[in-house]
mmCIF file of C-alpha atoms in Angstrom:
data_model
loop_
_atom_site.group_PDB
_atom_site.id
_atom_site.type_symbol
_atom_site.label_atom_id
_atom_site.label_comp_id
_atom_site.label_asym_id
_atom_site.label_seq_id
_atom_site.Cartn_x
_atom_site.Cartn_y
_atom_site.Cartn_z
ATOM 1 C CA ASP A 155 0.278 -8.126 8.568
ATOM 2 C CA ALA A 156 0.002 -8.327 12.352
ATOM 3 C CA LEU A 157 -0.262 -4.541 12.739
ATOM 4 C CA TRP A 158 -1.497 -3.265 9.372
ATOM 5 C CA GLY A 159 -4.062 -5.976 8.635
ATOM 6 C CA VAL A 160 -4.745 -7.174 5.126
ATOM 7 C CA THR A 161 -1.984 -5.687 2.974
ATOM 8 C CA VAL A 162 -1.168 -5.709 -0.734
ATOM 9 C CA VAL A 163 2.462 -5.059 -1.655
ATOM 10 C CA LEU A 164 3.339 -3.950 -5.183
ATOM 11 C CA ASP A 165 6.925 -4.227 -6.384
ATOM 12 C CA HIS A 166 7.280 -1.816 -9.288
ATOM 13 C CA LYS A 167 10.648 -3.362 -10.244
ATOM 14 C CA ASN A 168 12.444 -0.005 -10.273
ATOM 15 C CA GLY A 169 13.252 0.353 -6.578
ATOM 16 C CA TYR A 170 9.712 1.481 -5.719
ATOM 17 C CA ILE A 171 7.509 -0.593 -3.411
ATOM 18 C CA THR A 172 3.930 0.425 -2.597
ATOM 19 C CA LYS A 173 1.963 -1.038 0.320
ATOM 20 C CA TYR A 174 -1.812 -0.711 0.630
ATOM 21 C CA CYS A 175 -2.762 -1.556 4.215
ATOM 22 C CA GLY A 176 -5.990 -1.983 6.139
ATOM 23 C CA LEU A 177 -7.885 -3.598 3.281
ATOM 24 C CA GLY A 178 -10.882 -5.876 3.687
ATOM 25 C CA SER A 179 -10.241 -9.622 3.607
ATOM 26 C CA ASP A 180 -11.935 -10.115 0.221
ATOM 27 C CA LEU A 181 -9.092 -9.023 -2.085
ATOM 28 C CA ALA A 182 -9.411 -8.702 -5.852
ATOM 29 C CA VAL A 183 -5.789 -9.787 -6.411
ATOM 30 C CA CYS A 184 -3.622 -12.733 -5.401
ATOM 31 C CA GLN A 185 0.093 -13.084 -4.834
ATOM 32 C CA GLY A 186 1.917 -13.075 -8.162
ATOM 33 C CA ASP A 187 -0.806 -11.230 -10.097
ATOM 34 C CA LYS A 188 0.321 -8.490 -12.454
ATOM 35 C CA VAL A 189 -1.646 -5.258 -12.080
ATOM 36 C CA SER A 190 -1.938 -2.056 -14.056
ATOM 37 C CA GLY A 191 -2.977 1.479 -13.173
ATOM 38 C CA GLY A 192 -6.690 1.593 -12.445
ATOM 39 C CA ASP A 193 -6.980 -2.073 -11.411
ATOM 40 C CA VAL A 194 -8.968 -2.707 -8.240
ATOM 41 C CA LEU A 195 -6.859 -4.359 -5.533
ATOM 42 C CA GLY A 196 -9.549 -4.587 -2.885
ATOM 43 C CA VAL A 197 -11.728 -2.413 -0.687
ATOM 44 C CA VAL A 198 -11.043 -0.542 2.521
ATOM 45 C CA GLY A 199 -11.621 -2.675 5.573
ATOM 46 C CA ASN A 200 -11.146 -2.495 9.304
ATOM 47 C CA THR A 201 -8.260 -4.940 9.636
ATOM 48 C CA ALA A 202 -5.379 -2.720 10.824
ATOM 49 C CA ASP A 203 -5.049 -3.329 14.573
ATOM 50 C CA ILE A 204 -2.600 -0.440 14.892
ATOM 51 C CA GLU A 205 -5.308 1.974 13.665
ATOM 52 C CA SER A 206 -8.330 0.425 15.394
ATOM 53 C CA ALA A 207 -9.215 3.716 17.132
ATOM 54 C CA VAL A 208 -9.787 5.558 13.848
ATOM 55 C CA GLN A 209 -12.394 5.170 11.113
ATOM 56 C CA PRO A 210 -11.578 2.648 8.363
ATOM 57 C CA HIS A 211 -9.326 4.172 5.725
ATOM 58 C CA LEU A 212 -6.626 3.169 3.284
ATOM 59 C CA HIS A 213 -3.070 3.407 4.598
ATOM 60 C CA ILE A 214 -0.507 3.737 1.796
ATOM 61 C CA GLU A 215 3.258 3.491 2.147
ATOM 62 C CA LEU A 216 5.710 4.190 -0.658
ATOM 63 C CA THR A 217 9.395 3.396 -0.459
ATOM 64 C CA HIS A 218 12.205 3.873 -2.927
ATOM 65 C CA ASN A 219 15.268 1.706 -2.402
ATOM 66 C CA GLY A 220 14.099 1.027 1.157
ATOM 67 C CA LYS A 221 13.504 4.669 2.156
ATOM 68 C CA TYR A 222 10.031 6.014 2.868
ATOM 69 C CA ILE A 223 8.994 8.796 0.519
ATOM 70 C CA ASP A 224 6.047 11.147 0.192
ATOM 71 C CA PRO A 225 4.341 10.147 -3.079
ATOM 72 C CA ILE A 226 2.846 13.580 -3.604
ATOM 73 C CA ALA A 227 6.204 15.286 -3.227
ATOM 74 C CA GLU A 228 7.940 12.602 -5.304
ATOM 75 C CA PHE A 229 5.634 12.697 -8.309
ATOM 76 C CA THR A 230 4.497 16.333 -8.467
ATOM 77 C CA ARG A 231 7.888 17.970 -8.870
#
């Protein structure tokens, strides 16, 4: 991704999409792979141009039916 760097997108097939952004270029998964909870997707990198002024970290986005949601609020009710 031009802004977020190396990104893995998971389609959970129930309206939820999770994006893991700013990963290193050596990913542990490829497009089309099926993953399960606990699987390693990759490691944190320094590939997100939009966040180049901050220390490397994992940026996570979660959407449900196209709307951004807070995963902590969504799953700890």
